[in-house]
Short mmCIF file of the N, C-alpha and C atoms (twelve columns), coordinates in Angstrom:
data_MODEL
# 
_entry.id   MODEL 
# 
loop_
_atom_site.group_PDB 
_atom_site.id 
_atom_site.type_symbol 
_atom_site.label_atom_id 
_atom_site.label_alt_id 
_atom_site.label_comp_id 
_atom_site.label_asym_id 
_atom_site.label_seq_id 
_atom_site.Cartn_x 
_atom_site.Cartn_y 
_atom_site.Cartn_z 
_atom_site.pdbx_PDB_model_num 
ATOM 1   N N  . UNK A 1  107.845 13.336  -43.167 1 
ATOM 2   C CA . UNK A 1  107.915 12.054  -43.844 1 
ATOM 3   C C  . UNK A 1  106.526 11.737  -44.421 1 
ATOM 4   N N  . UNK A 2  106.361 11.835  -45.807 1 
ATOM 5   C CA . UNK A 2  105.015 11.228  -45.968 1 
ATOM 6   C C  . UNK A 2  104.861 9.529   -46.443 1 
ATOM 7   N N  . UNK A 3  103.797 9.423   -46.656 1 
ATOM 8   C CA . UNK A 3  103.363 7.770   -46.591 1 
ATOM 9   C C  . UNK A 3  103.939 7.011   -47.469 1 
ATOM 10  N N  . UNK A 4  104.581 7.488   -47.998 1 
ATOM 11  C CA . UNK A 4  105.431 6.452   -49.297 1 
ATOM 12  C C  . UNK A 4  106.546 6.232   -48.661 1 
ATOM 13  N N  . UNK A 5  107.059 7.202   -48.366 1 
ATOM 14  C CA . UNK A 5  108.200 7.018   -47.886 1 
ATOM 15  C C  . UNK A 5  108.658 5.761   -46.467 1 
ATOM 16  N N  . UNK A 6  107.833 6.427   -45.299 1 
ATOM 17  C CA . UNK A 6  107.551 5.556   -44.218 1 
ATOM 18  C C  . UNK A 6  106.970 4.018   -44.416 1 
ATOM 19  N N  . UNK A 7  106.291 4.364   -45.730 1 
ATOM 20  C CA . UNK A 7  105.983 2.327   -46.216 1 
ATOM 21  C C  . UNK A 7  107.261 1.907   -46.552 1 
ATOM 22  N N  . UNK A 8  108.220 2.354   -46.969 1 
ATOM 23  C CA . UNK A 8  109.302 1.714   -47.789 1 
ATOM 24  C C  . UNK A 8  110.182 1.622   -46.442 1 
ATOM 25  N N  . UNK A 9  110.282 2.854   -45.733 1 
ATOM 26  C CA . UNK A 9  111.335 2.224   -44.232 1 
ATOM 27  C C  . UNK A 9  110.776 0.698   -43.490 1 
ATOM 28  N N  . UNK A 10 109.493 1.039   -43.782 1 
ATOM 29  C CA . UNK A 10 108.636 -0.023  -42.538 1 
ATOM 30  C C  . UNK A 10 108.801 -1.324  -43.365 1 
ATOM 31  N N  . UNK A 11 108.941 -1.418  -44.669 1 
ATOM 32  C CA . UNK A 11 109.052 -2.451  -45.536 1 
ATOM 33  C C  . UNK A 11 110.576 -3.377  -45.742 1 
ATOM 34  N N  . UNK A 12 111.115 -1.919  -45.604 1 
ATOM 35  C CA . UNK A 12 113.020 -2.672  -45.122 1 
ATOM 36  C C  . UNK A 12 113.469 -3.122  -43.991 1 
ATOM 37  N N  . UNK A 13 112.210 -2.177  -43.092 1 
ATOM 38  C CA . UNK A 13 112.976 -3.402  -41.669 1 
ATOM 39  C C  . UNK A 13 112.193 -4.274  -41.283 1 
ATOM 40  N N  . UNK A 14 110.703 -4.626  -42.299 1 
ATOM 41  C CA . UNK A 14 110.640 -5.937  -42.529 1 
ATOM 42  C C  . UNK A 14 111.376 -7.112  -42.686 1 
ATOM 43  N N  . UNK A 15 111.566 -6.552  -44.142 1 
ATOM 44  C CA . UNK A 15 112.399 -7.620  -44.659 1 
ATOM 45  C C  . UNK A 15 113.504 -7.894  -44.187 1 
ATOM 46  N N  . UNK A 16 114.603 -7.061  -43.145 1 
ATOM 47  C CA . UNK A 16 115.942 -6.884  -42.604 1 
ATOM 48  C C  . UNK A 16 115.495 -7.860  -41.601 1 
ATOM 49  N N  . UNK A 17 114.162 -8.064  -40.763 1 
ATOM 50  C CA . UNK A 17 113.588 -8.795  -40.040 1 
ATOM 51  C C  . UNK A 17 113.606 -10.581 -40.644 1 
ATOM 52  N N  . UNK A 18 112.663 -10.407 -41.690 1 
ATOM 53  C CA . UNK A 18 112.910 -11.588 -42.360 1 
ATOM 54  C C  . UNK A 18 113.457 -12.153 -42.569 1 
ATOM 55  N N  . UNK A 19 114.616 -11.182 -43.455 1 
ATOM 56  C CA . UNK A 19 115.846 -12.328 -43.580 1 
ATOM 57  C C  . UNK A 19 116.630 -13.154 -42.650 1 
ATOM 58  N N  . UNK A 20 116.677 -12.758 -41.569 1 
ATOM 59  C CA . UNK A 20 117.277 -13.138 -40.115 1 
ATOM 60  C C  . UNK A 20 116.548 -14.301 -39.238 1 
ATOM 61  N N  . UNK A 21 115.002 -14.659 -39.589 1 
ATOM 62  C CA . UNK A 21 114.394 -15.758 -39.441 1 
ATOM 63  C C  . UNK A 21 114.614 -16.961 -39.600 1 
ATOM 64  N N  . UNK A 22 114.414 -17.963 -39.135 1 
ATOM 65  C CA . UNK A 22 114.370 -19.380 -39.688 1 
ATOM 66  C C  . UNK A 22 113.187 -19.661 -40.691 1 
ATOM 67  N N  . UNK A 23 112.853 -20.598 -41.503 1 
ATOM 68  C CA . UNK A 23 111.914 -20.225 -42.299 1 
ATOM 69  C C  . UNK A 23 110.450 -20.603 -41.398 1 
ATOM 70  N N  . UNK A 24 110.245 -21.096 -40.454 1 
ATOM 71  C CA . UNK A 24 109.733 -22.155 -39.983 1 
ATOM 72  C C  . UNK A 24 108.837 -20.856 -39.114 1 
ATOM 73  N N  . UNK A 25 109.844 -19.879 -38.721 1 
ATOM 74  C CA . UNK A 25 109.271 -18.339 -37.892 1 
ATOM 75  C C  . UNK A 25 108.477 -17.743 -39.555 1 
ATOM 76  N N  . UNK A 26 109.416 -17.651 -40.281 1 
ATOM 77  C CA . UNK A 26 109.352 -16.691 -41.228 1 
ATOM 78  C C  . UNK A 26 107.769 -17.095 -41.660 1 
ATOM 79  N N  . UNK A 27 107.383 -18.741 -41.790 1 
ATOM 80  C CA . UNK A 27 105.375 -18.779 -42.784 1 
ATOM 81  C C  . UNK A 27 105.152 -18.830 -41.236 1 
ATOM 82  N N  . UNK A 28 105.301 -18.654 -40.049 1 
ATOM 83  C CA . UNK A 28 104.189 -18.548 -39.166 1 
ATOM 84  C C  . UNK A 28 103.800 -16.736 -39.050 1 
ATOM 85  N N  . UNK A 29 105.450 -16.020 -39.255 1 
ATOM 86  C CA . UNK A 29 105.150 -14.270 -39.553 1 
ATOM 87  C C  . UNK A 29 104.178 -14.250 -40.993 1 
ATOM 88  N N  . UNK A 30 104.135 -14.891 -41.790 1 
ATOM 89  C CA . UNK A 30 103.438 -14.399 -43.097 1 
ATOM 90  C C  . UNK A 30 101.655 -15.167 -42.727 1 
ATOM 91  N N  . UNK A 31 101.701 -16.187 -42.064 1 
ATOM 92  C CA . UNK A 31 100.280 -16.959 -41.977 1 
ATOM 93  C C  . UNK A 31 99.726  -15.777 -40.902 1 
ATOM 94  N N  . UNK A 32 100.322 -15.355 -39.976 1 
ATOM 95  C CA . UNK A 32 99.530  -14.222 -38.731 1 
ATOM 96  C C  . UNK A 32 99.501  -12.983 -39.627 1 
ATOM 97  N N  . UNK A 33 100.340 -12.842 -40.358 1 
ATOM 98  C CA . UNK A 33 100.124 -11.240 -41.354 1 
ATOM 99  C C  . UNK A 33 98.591  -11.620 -42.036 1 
ATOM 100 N N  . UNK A 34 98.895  -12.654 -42.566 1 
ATOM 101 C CA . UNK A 34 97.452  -12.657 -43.523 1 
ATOM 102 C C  . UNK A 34 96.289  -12.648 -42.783 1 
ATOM 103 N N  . UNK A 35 96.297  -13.605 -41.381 1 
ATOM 104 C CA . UNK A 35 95.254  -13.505 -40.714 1 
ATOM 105 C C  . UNK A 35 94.324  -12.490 -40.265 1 
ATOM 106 N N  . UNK A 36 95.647  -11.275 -39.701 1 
ATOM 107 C CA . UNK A 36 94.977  -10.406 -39.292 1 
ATOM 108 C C  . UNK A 36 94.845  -9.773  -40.864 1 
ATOM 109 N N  . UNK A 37 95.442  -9.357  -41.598 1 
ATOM 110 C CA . UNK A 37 94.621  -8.607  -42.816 1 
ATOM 111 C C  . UNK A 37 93.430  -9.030  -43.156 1 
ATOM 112 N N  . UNK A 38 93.134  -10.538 -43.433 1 
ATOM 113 C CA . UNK A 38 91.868  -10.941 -43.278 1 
ATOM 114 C C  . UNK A 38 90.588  -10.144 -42.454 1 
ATOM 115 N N  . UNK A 39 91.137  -10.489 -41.327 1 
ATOM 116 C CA . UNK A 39 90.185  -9.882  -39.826 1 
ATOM 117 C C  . UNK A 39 90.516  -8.528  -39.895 1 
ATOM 118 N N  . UNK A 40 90.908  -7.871  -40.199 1 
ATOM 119 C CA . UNK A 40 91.054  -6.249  -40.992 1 
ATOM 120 C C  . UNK A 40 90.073  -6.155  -42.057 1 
ATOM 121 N N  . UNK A 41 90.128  -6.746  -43.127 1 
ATOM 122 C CA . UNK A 41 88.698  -6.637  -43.745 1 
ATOM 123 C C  . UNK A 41 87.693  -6.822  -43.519 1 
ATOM 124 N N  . UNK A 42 87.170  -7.685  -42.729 1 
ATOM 125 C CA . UNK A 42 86.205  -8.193  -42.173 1 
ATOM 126 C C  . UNK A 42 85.612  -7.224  -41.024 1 
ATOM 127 N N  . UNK A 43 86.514  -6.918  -40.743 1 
ATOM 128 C CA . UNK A 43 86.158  -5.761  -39.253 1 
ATOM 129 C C  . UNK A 43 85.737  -4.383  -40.047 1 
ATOM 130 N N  . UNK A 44 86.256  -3.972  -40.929 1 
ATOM 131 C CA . UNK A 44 86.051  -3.268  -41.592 1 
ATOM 132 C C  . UNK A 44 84.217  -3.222  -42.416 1 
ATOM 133 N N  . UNK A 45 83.967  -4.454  -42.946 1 
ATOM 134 C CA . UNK A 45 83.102  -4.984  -43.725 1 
ATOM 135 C C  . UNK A 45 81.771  -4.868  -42.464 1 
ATOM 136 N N  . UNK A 46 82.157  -5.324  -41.573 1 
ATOM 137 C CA . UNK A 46 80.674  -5.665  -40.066 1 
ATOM 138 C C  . UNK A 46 80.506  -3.548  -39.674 1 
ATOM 139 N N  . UNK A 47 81.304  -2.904  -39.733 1 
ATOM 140 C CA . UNK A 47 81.497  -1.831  -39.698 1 
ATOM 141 C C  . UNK A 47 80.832  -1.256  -40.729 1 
ATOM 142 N N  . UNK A 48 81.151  -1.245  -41.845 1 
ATOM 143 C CA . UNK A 48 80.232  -0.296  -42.867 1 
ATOM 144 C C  . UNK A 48 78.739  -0.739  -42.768 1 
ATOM 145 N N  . UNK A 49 78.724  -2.424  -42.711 1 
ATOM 146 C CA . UNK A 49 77.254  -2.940  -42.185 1 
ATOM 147 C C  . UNK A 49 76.541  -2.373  -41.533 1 
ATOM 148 N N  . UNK A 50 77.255  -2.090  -40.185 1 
ATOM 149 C CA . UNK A 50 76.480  -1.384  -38.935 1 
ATOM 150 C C  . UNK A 50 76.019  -0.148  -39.425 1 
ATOM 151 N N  . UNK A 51 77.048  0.792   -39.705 1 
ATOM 152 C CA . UNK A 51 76.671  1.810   -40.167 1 
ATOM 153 C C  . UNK A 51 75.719  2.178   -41.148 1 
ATOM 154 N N  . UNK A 52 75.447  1.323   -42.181 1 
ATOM 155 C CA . UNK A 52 74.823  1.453   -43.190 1 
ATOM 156 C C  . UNK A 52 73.021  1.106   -42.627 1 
ATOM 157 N N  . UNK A 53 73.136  0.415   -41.771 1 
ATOM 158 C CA . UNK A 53 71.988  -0.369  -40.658 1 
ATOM 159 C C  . UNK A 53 71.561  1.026   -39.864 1 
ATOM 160 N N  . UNK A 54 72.160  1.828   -39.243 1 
ATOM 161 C CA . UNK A 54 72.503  2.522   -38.153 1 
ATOM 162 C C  . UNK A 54 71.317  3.933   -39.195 1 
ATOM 163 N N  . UNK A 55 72.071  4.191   -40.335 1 
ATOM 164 C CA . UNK A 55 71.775  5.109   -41.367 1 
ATOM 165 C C  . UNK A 55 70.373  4.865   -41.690 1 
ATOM 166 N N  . UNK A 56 69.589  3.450   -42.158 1 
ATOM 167 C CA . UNK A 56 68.117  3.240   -42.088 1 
ATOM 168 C C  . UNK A 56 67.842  3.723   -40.888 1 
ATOM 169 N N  . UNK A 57 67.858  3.335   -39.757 1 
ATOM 170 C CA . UNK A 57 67.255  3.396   -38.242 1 
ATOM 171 C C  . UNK A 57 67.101  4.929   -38.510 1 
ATOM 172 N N  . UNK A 58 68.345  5.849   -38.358 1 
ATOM 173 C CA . UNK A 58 68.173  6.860   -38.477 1 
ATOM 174 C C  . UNK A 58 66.836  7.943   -38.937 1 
ATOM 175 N N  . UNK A 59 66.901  7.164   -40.594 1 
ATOM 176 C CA . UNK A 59 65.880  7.750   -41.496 1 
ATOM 177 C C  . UNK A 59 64.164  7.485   -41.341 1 
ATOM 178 N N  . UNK A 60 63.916  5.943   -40.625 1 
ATOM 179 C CA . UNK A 60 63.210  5.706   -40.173 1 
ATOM 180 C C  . UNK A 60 62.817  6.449   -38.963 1 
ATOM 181 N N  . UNK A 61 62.964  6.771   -38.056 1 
ATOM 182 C CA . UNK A 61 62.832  7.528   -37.364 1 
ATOM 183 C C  . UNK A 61 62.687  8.858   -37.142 1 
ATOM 184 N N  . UNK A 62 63.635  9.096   -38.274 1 
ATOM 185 C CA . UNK A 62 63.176  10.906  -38.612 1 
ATOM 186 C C  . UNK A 62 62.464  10.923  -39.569 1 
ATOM 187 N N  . UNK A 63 61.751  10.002  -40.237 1 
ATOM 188 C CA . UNK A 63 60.228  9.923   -40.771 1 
ATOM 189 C C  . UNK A 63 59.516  9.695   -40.130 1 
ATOM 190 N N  . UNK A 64 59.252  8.926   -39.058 1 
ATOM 191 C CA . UNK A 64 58.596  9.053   -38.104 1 
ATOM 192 C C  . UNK A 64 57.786  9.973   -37.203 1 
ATOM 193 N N  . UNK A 65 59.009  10.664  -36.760 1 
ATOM 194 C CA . UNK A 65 59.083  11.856  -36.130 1 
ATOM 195 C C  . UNK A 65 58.559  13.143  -36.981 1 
ATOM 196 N N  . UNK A 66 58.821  13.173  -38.063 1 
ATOM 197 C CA . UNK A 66 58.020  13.705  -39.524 1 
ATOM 198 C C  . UNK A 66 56.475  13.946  -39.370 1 
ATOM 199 N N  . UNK A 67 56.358  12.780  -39.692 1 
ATOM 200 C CA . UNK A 67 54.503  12.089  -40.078 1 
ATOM 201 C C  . UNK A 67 53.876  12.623  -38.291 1 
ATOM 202 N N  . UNK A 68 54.732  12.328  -37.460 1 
ATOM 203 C CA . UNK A 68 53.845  13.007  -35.970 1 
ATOM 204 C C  . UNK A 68 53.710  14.017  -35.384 1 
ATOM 205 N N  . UNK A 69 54.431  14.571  -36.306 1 
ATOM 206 C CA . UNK A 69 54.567  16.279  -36.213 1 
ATOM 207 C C  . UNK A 69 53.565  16.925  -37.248 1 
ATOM 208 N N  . UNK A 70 53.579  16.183  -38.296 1 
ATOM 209 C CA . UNK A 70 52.427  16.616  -38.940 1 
ATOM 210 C C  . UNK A 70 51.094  16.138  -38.153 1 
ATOM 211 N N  . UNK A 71 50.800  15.113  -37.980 1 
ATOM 212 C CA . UNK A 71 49.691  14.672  -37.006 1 
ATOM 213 C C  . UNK A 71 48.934  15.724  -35.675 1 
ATOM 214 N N  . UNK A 72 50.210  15.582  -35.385 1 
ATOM 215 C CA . UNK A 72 49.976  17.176  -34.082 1 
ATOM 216 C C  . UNK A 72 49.225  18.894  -34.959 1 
ATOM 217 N N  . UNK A 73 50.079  18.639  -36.081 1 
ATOM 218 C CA . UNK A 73 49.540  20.067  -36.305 1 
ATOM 219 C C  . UNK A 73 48.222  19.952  -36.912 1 
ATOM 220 N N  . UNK A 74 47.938  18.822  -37.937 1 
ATOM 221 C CA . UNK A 74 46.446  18.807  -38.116 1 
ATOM 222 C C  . UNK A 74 45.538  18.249  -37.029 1 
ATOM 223 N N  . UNK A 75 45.535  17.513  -36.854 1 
ATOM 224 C CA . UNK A 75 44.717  17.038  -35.586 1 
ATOM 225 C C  . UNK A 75 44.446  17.946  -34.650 1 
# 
């Protein structure tokens, strides 16, 4: 089964879900969908942050480690 496919099952028994709601369930299912997609991006977003943070530290340090290795050998 690839991913198109399995979106469109997962999408019908959504909606097979939905329709069977009161509406009152149905915007509290769509207000928690959005929420977490929200907090899905966001989690996502503090994540590339870190990483991108994580990636300086890195480079800093293995310049560091660079420049004192040269130090050792002239000195």
């Amino acid at each position: 089964m690839d991913d198109c496919e399995l979106r469109s099952r997962l999408l019908a028994r959504l909606n097979r879900i939905a329709e069977r709601l009161p509406n009152g369930l149905l915007h509290r299912l769509v207000e928690d969908a959005q929420f977490f997609y929200d907090w899905n991006l966001k989690k996502k977003g503090a994540r590339k942050s870190s990483r991108v943070a994580q990636a300086k530290s890195n480079e800093a340090k293995a310049e560091e480690n660079y420049w004192r290795s040269v130090r050792k050998r002239v000195g």
